[in-house]
PDB file of C-alpha atoms in Angstrom:
ATOM      1  CA  MET O1274     -54.531 152.103  43.623  1.00 49.00           C
ATOM      2  CA  SER O1275     -55.406 153.487  47.075  1.00 47.00           C
ATOM      3  CA  ARG O1276     -53.168 156.598  47.634  1.00 47.00           C
ATOM      4  CA  HIS O1277     -52.697 158.994  50.344  1.00 44.00           C
ATOM      5  CA  ARG O1278     -55.193 161.504  50.438  1.00 41.00           C
ATOM      6  CA  SER O1279     -54.586 165.065  51.774  1.00 36.00           C
ATOM      7  CA  ARG O1280     -57.380 164.644  54.183  1.00 34.00           C
ATOM      8  CA  PRO O1281     -57.595 161.960  57.120  1.00 35.00           C
ATOM      9  CA  PRO O1282     -58.396 159.562  58.120  1.00 33.00           C
ATOM     10  CA  SER O1283     -59.991 157.974  54.720  1.00 33.00           C
ATOM     11  CA  ARG O1284     -59.084 158.834  51.555  1.00 36.00           C
ATOM     12  CA  ARG O1285     -62.153 159.541  48.906  1.00 33.00           C
ATOM     13  CA  GLY O1286     -64.479 159.740  51.871  1.00 33.00           C
ATOM     14  CA  ARG O1287     -64.589 155.671  51.998  1.00 35.00           C
ATOM     15  CA  ALA O1288     -65.535 153.154  54.453  1.00 32.00           C
ATOM     16  CA  PRO O1289     -62.312 151.282  56.143  1.00 34.00           C
ATOM     17  CA  GLN O1290     -62.434 148.288  54.844  1.00 36.00           C
ATOM     18  CA  SER O1291     -60.791 144.875  56.784  1.00 37.00           C
ATOM     19  CA  SER O1292     -57.910 146.486  58.785  1.00 47.00           C
ATOM     20  CA  GLY O1293     -54.353 145.804  57.636  1.00 79.00           C
ATOM     21  CA  LYS O1294     -55.919 143.452  54.472  1.00 84.00           C
ATOM     22  CA  LEU O1295     -56.732 143.704  50.802  1.00 89.00           C
ATOM     23  CA  ARG O1296     -59.287 141.442  49.295  1.00 91.00           C
ATOM     24  CA  ILE O1297     -58.744 140.176  45.400  1.00 94.00           C
ATOM     25  CA  ILE O1298     -62.357 139.883  44.146  1.00 93.00           C
ATOM     26  CA  GLY O1299     -61.809 138.101  41.002  1.00 94.00           C
ATOM     27  CA  GLY O1300     -59.499 135.906  38.963  1.00 94.00           C
ATOM     28  CA  GLN O1301     -57.331 133.302  40.023  1.00 95.00           C
ATOM     29  CA  PHE O1302     -56.696 134.623  43.151  1.00 95.00           C
ATOM     30  CA  ARG O1303     -60.242 135.591  43.857  1.00 94.00           C
ATOM     31  CA  ARG O1304     -60.908 136.118  47.442  1.00 93.00           C
ATOM     32  CA  ARG O1305     -57.201 136.244  48.786  1.00 94.00           C
ATOM     33  CA  LEU O1306     -56.598 138.353  51.656  1.00 92.00           C
ATOM     34  CA  LEU O1307     -53.455 140.169  51.399  1.00 92.00           C
ATOM     35  CA  SER O1308     -51.520 142.290  53.839  1.00 82.00           C
ATOM     36  CA  VAL O1309     -51.304 146.019  53.104  1.00 83.00           C
ATOM     37  CA  ALA O1310     -48.685 148.619  54.959  1.00 82.00           C
ATOM     38  CA  ASP O1311     -49.729 150.404  57.949  1.00 75.00           C
ATOM     39  CA  SER O1312     -50.019 154.069  56.822  1.00 75.00           C
ATOM     40  CA  PRO O1313     -51.916 156.740  57.418  1.00 66.00           C
ATOM     41  CA  GLY O1314     -55.573 156.897  55.392  1.00 61.00           C
ATOM     42  CA  LEU O1315     -54.132 153.904  52.922  1.00 66.00           C
ATOM     43  CA  ARG O1316     -57.887 152.472  51.989  1.00 61.00           C
ATOM     44  CA  PRO O1317     -58.219 149.934  48.735  1.00 64.00           C
ATOM     45  CA  THR O1318     -60.813 150.817  46.452  1.00 72.00           C
ATOM     46  CA  PRO O1319     -64.332 149.661  47.282  1.00 73.00           C
ATOM     47  CA  ASP O1320     -65.026 146.188  46.053  1.00 80.00           C
ATOM     48  CA  ARG O1321     -68.259 147.342  44.083  1.00 83.00           C
ATOM     49  CA  VAL O1322     -66.086 149.815  42.193  1.00 86.00           C
ATOM     50  CA  ARG O1323     -63.355 147.907  41.308  1.00 89.00           C
ATOM     51  CA  GLU O1324     -66.142 144.929  40.526  1.00 92.00           C
ATOM     52  CA  THR O1325     -67.569 148.020  38.022  1.00 95.00           C
ATOM     53  CA  LEU O1326     -64.129 148.624  36.518  1.00 96.00           C
ATOM     54  CA  PHE O1327     -62.838 144.971  36.228  1.00 97.00           C
ATOM     55  CA  SER O1328     -65.963 144.169  34.222  1.00 96.00           C
ATOM     56  CA  TRP O1329     -65.439 147.155  31.879  1.00 97.00           C
ATOM     57  CA  LEU O1330     -61.683 145.660  31.167  1.00 97.00           C
ATOM     58  CA  ALA O1331     -63.036 142.046  30.983  1.00 94.00           C
ATOM     59  CA  PHE O1332     -61.856 141.473  27.586  1.00 95.00           C
ATOM     60  CA  GLU O1333     -59.091 143.787  27.578  1.00 96.00           C
ATOM     61  CA  LEU O1334     -56.587 142.420  30.152  1.00 96.00           C
ATOM     62  CA  ALA O1335     -55.149 139.065  28.591  1.00 96.00           C
ATOM     63  CA  GLY O1336     -51.240 139.442  28.515  1.00 95.00           C
ATOM     64  CA  ALA O1337     -51.755 143.314  29.172  1.00 97.00           C
ATOM     65  CA  ARG O1338     -48.902 145.418  30.129  1.00 97.00           C
ATOM     66  CA  VAL O1339     -50.561 147.166  33.328  1.00 98.00           C
ATOM     67  CA  LEU O1340     -48.904 150.486  34.845  1.00 98.00           C
ATOM     68  CA  ASP O1341     -50.197 151.433  38.506  1.00 98.00           C
ATOM     69  CA  LEU O1342     -49.425 154.768  39.153  1.00 97.00           C
ATOM     70  CA  TYR O1343     -49.956 156.263  42.506  1.00 94.00           C
ATOM     71  CA  ALA O1344     -50.126 152.824  43.503  1.00 94.00           C
ATOM     72  CA  GLY O1345     -50.871 152.458  47.140  1.00 92.00           C
ATOM     73  CA  THR O1346     -52.263 149.339  48.189  1.00 92.00           C
ATOM     74  CA  GLY O1347     -51.295 147.740  44.711  1.00 94.00           C
ATOM     75  CA  ALA O1348     -55.077 146.930  44.688  1.00 94.00           C
ATOM     76  CA  LEU O1349     -55.940 147.753  40.996  1.00 96.00           C
ATOM     77  CA  GLY O1350     -52.830 146.092  39.423  1.00 97.00           C
ATOM     78  CA  LEU O1351     -52.775 143.079  41.589  1.00 97.00           C
ATOM     79  CA  GLU O1352     -56.680 142.805  40.500  1.00 96.00           C
ATOM     80  CA  ALA O1353     -55.064 143.190  37.117  1.00 97.00           C
ATOM     81  CA  LEU O1354     -52.534 140.410  37.643  1.00 97.00           C
ATOM     82  CA  SER O1355     -55.526 138.100  39.030  1.00 97.00           C
ATOM     83  CA  ARG O1356     -57.474 138.241  36.058  1.00 96.00           C
ATOM     84  CA  GLY O1357     -54.692 137.486  33.134  1.00 96.00           C
ATOM     85  CA  ALA O1358     -52.324 140.525  32.992  1.00 97.00           C
ATOM     86  CA  GLY O1359     -49.322 139.541  31.452  1.00 95.00           C
ATOM     87  CA  MET O1360     -47.208 141.973  33.928  1.00 95.00           C
ATOM     88  CA  ALA O1361     -48.070 145.055  36.106  1.00 97.00           C
ATOM     89  CA  THR O1362     -45.434 147.783  37.238  1.00 98.00           C
ATOM     90  CA  PHE O1363     -46.576 149.669  40.406  1.00 98.00           C
ATOM     91  CA  VAL O1364     -45.177 153.279  40.776  1.00 98.00           C
ATOM     92  CA  GLU O1365     -45.239 154.262  44.863  1.00 95.00           C
ATOM     93  CA  SER O1366     -43.264 156.901  46.471  1.00 93.00           C
ATOM     94  CA  ALA O1367     -43.690 155.524  50.356  1.00 92.00           C
ATOM     95  CA  THR O1368     -41.156 152.825  51.117  1.00 94.00           C
ATOM     96  CA  PRO O1369     -42.955 150.767  53.483  1.00 93.00           C
ATOM     97  CA  VAL O1370     -46.216 150.852  51.324  1.00 93.00           C
ATOM     98  CA  ALA O1371     -43.794 149.673  48.169  1.00 95.00           C
ATOM     99  CA  ARG O1372     -42.515 146.874  50.197  1.00 95.00           C
ATOM    100  CA  ALA O1373     -45.960 145.477  51.071  1.00 93.00           C
ATOM    101  CA  ILE O1374     -46.407 145.680  47.030  1.00 95.00           C
ATOM    102  CA  GLU O1375     -43.431 143.542  46.576  1.00 96.00           C
ATOM    103  CA  GLY O1376     -44.268 141.048  49.566  1.00 95.00           C
ATOM    104  CA  ASN O1377     -47.770 140.474  47.716  1.00 95.00           C
ATOM    105  CA  LEU O1378     -46.555 140.005  44.607  1.00 96.00           C
ATOM    106  CA  ALA O1379     -44.407 137.419  46.058  1.00 95.00           C
ATOM    107  CA  THR O1380     -47.120 135.852  47.960  1.00 94.00           C
ATOM    108  CA  LEU O1381     -49.056 135.443  44.685  1.00 95.00           C
ATOM    109  CA  GLY O1382     -46.080 134.219  42.648  1.00 93.00           C
ATOM    110  CA  VAL O1383     -46.595 136.937  39.993  1.00 92.00           C
ATOM    111  CA  SER O1384     -44.973 138.971  37.439  1.00 84.00           C
ATOM    112  CA  GLY O1385     -44.660 142.251  38.565  1.00 94.00           C
ATOM    113  CA  GLU O1386     -41.890 145.758  39.378  1.00 96.00           C
ATOM    114  CA  VAL O1387     -42.428 147.970  42.105  1.00 98.00           C
ATOM    115  CA  ILE O1388     -40.555 151.359  41.263  1.00 98.00           C
ATOM    116  CA  GLU O1389     -40.579 153.262  44.654  1.00 97.00           C
ATOM    117  CA  LYS O1390     -40.174 156.796  43.093  1.00 96.00           C
ATOM    118  CA  ASP O1391     -42.440 159.728  42.145  1.00 97.00           C
ATOM    119  CA  VAL O1392     -44.828 159.421  39.696  1.00 97.00           C
ATOM    120  CA  MET O1393     -43.962 162.614  37.576  1.00 97.00           C
ATOM    121  CA  ALA O1394     -40.509 161.653  38.131  1.00 98.00           C
ATOM    122  CA  PHE O1395     -40.887 158.079  36.786  1.00 98.00           C
ATOM    123  CA  LEU O1396     -42.637 159.205  33.672  1.00 98.00           C
ATOM    124  CA  ALA O1397     -39.653 161.861  33.005  1.00 97.00           C
ATOM    125  CA  GLY O1398     -37.424 158.774  32.557  1.00 96.00           C
ATOM    126  CA  PRO O1399     -37.047 156.444  29.651  1.00 96.00           C
ATOM    127  CA  ALA O1400     -40.852 155.239  28.278  1.00 96.00           C
ATOM    128  CA  THR O1401     -42.216 151.999  27.523  1.00 95.00           C
ATOM    129  CA  PRO O1402     -45.760 151.925  26.017  1.00 97.00           C
ATOM    130  CA  PHE O1403     -48.599 150.255  28.446  1.00 98.00           C
ATOM    131  CA  GLY O1404     -52.010 149.159  27.250  1.00 98.00           C
ATOM    132  CA  VAL O1405     -53.610 149.818  30.722  1.00 98.00           C
ATOM    133  CA  VAL O1406     -52.825 152.673  32.979  1.00 98.00           C
ATOM    134  CA  PHE O1407     -54.771 153.259  36.354  1.00 97.00           C
ATOM    135  CA  LEU O1408     -54.179 156.734  37.448  1.00 95.00           C
ATOM    136  CA  ASP O1409     -55.229 157.479  41.147  1.00 89.00           C
ATOM    137  CA  PRO O1410     -53.263 160.408  42.551  1.00 88.00           C
ATOM    138  CA  PRO O1411     -53.881 161.998  46.160  1.00 83.00           C
ATOM    139  CA  PHE O1412     -57.206 163.919  46.138  1.00 79.00           C
ATOM    140  CA  ARG O1413     -57.147 167.895  45.972  1.00 79.00           C
ATOM    141  CA  GLN O1414     -53.284 168.062  44.901  1.00 83.00           C
ATOM    142  CA  GLN O1415     -54.367 168.804  41.006  1.00 85.00           C
ATOM    143  CA  ARG O1416     -52.160 165.899  39.615  1.00 91.00           C
ATOM    144  CA  VAL O1417     -54.285 164.583  37.198  1.00 93.00           C
ATOM    145  CA  ALA O1418     -54.072 166.935  34.444  1.00 94.00           C
ATOM    146  CA  PRO O1419     -50.118 166.834  34.589  1.00 95.00           C
ATOM    147  CA  THR O1420     -50.024 163.219  34.941  1.00 96.00           C
ATOM    148  CA  CYS O1421     -52.263 162.791  31.975  1.00 96.00           C
ATOM    149  CA  ARG O1422     -50.163 164.978  29.630  1.00 95.00           C
ATOM    150  CA  ALA O1423     -47.040 163.267  30.781  1.00 97.00           C
ATOM    151  CA  LEU O1424     -48.326 160.019  30.127  1.00 97.00           C
ATOM    152  CA  GLU O1425     -49.543 161.178  26.204  1.00 96.00           C
ATOM    153  CA  ASP O1426     -46.529 163.709  25.541  1.00 95.00           C
ATOM    154  CA  ALA O1427     -43.885 160.749  26.658  1.00 95.00           C
ATOM    155  CA  ASP O1428     -45.121 157.822  24.776  1.00 94.00           C
ATOM    156  CA  TRP O1429     -46.217 155.691  27.887  1.00 98.00           C
ATOM    157  CA  LEU O1430     -49.295 154.651  26.200  1.00 97.00           C
ATOM    158  CA  SER O1431     -50.118 151.906  23.435  1.00 96.00           C
ATOM    159  CA  ASP O1432     -52.089 152.837  20.460  1.00 93.00           C
ATOM    160  CA  PRO O1433     -54.742 151.832  21.671  1.00 93.00           C
ATOM    161  CA  ALA O1434     -54.651 151.979  25.231  1.00 97.00           C
ATOM    162  CA  TRP O1435     -57.257 152.175  28.510  1.00 98.00           C
ATOM    163  CA  VAL O1436     -56.768 154.371  31.126  1.00 98.00           C
ATOM    164  CA  TYR O1437     -58.820 154.609  34.664  1.00 97.00           C
ATOM    165  CA  VAL O1438     -58.810 157.762  36.220  1.00 94.00           C
ATOM    166  CA  GLU O1439     -60.206 158.546  39.893  1.00 90.00           C
ATOM    167  CA  GLN O1440     -60.369 161.498  41.344  1.00 86.00           C
ATOM    168  CA  GLU O1441     -62.487 163.620  43.592  1.00 83.00           C
ATOM    169  CA  ALA O1442     -66.227 163.907  42.258  1.00 82.00           C
ATOM    170  CA  GLU O1443     -66.199 167.864  42.323  1.00 83.00           C
ATOM    171  CA  ALA O1444     -63.242 168.199  40.263  1.00 79.00           C
ATOM    172  CA  PRO O1445     -63.019 168.520  36.459  1.00 79.00           C
ATOM    173  CA  VAL O1446     -60.775 166.194  34.994  1.00 76.00           C
ATOM    174  CA  GLU O1447     -58.495 167.235  31.745  1.00 85.00           C
ATOM    175  CA  VAL O1448     -57.557 164.592  29.305  1.00 91.00           C
ATOM    176  CA  PRO O1449     -55.710 164.643  25.855  1.00 93.00           C
ATOM    177  CA  ASP O1450     -58.190 165.315  22.967  1.00 92.00           C
ATOM    178  CA  ASN O1451     -57.227 161.788  21.762  1.00 94.00           C
ATOM    179  CA  TRP O1452     -58.775 160.062  24.992  1.00 96.00           C
ATOM    180  CA  ALA O1453     -62.777 159.412  24.692  1.00 95.00           C
ATOM    181  CA  LEU O1454     -64.347 158.501  27.909  1.00 96.00           C
ATOM    182  CA  HIS O1455     -65.700 155.101  27.896  1.00 96.00           C
ATOM    183  CA  ARG O1456     -67.514 154.325  31.121  1.00 96.00           C
ATOM    184  CA  GLU O1457     -67.800 156.443  34.449  1.00 94.00           C
ATOM    185  CA  VAL O1458     -68.991 155.678  38.337  1.00 91.00           C
ATOM    186  CA  ALA O1459     -69.807 157.460  41.372  1.00 85.00           C
ATOM    187  CA  ALA O1460     -69.152 156.235  44.521  1.00 83.00           C
ATOM    188  CA  GLY O1461     -69.509 158.832  47.370  1.00 82.00           C
ATOM    189  CA  ASP O1462     -66.899 161.439  46.739  1.00 81.00           C
ATOM    190  CA  THR O1463     -65.125 159.566  44.058  1.00 82.00           C
ATOM    191  CA  HIS O1464     -65.325 159.752  39.910  1.00 87.00           C
ATOM    192  CA  GLY O1465     -63.913 157.034  38.099  1.00 90.00           C
ATOM    193  CA  ARG O1466     -63.606 157.778  34.284  1.00 94.00           C
ATOM    194  CA  LEU O1467     -62.239 154.886  31.991  1.00 97.00           C
ATOM    195  CA  TYR O1468     -60.635 156.129  28.783  1.00 97.00           C
ATOM    196  CA  ARG O1469     -60.115 154.765  25.499  1.00 97.00           C
ATOM    197  CA  ARG O1470     -56.909 155.964  24.270  1.00 96.00           C
ATOM    198  CA  GLN O1471     -56.123 156.669  20.671  1.00 88.00           C
ATOM    199  CA  ALA O1472     -52.850 158.011  18.756  1.00 81.00           C
ATOM    200  CA  SER O1473     -52.828 161.853  17.740  1.00 67.00           C
ATOM    201  CA  PRO O1474     -50.569 164.018  15.907  1.00 53.00           C
ATOM    202  CA  PRO O1475     -48.233 165.525  18.873  1.00 52.00           C
ATOM    203  CA  GLY O1476     -49.223 169.111  20.510  1.00 51.00           C
ATOM    204  CA  ASP O1477     -52.951 168.257  20.903  1.00 50.00           C
ATOM    205  CA  ALA O1478     -54.356 170.364  23.874  1.00 47.00           C
ATOM    206  CA  CYS O1479     -55.960 168.706  27.014  1.00 53.00           C
ATOM    207  CA  ARG O1480     -59.945 169.627  27.086  1.00 51.00           C
ATOM    208  CA  ALA O1481     -61.791 169.672  30.325  1.00 49.00           C
ATOM    209  CA  ILE O1482     -64.457 166.702  30.889  1.00 45.00           C
ATOM    210  CA  GLY O1483     -67.806 167.945  32.399  1.00 43.00           C
ATOM    211  CA  HIS O1484     -69.645 165.834  35.306  1.00 38.00           C
ATOM    212  CA  GLY O1485     -72.155 163.314  34.786  1.00 36.00           C
ATOM    213  CA  VAL O1486     -72.553 159.283  35.372  1.00 33.00           C
ATOM    214  CA  ARG O1487     -73.330 157.155  33.004  1.00 37.00           C
TER     215      ARG O1487
END
């Protein structure tokens, strides 16, 4: 995760972490410090939020195919690989940020692919289903709903699949009707929701989800 937000200097209202470093918090590479690109507003997801998310996914990652959209530092995809995911694809449009993720994959010696491309352009291409998807677009740019629709309509998701959506707390989120809310977490002005996706007939409408924390 960790994407560029529409307002500097810190996306999602988070307190900055160690400058230029990302810490893996669990799994095979626990406590490893990795370099991140020097890019304005780029911050890893806070440790507490990652710990919560990956406790939810503890039994879902072994051998999983993971897709990290709007990858930023790649914190979520790298954490998933540390915890047993079979492979991860990172989609990031900024060249120096994408190169930093590639460097960290090489440092850890893990299987991963970095695609330097706009997320919607990537999702318009040939689809391969993923079992776990992390979706953390820039705040206040209304990218969540179209990205969710593209994931569902273009067959990017396995049946079943897990999709984690992170966005500003005040915004409603629209997801396809066959995505069931599993858990949610709030941290500052950030709201994270984990969905369980089941297959449904084509053409299902998206639905608006209200607020509330479980």
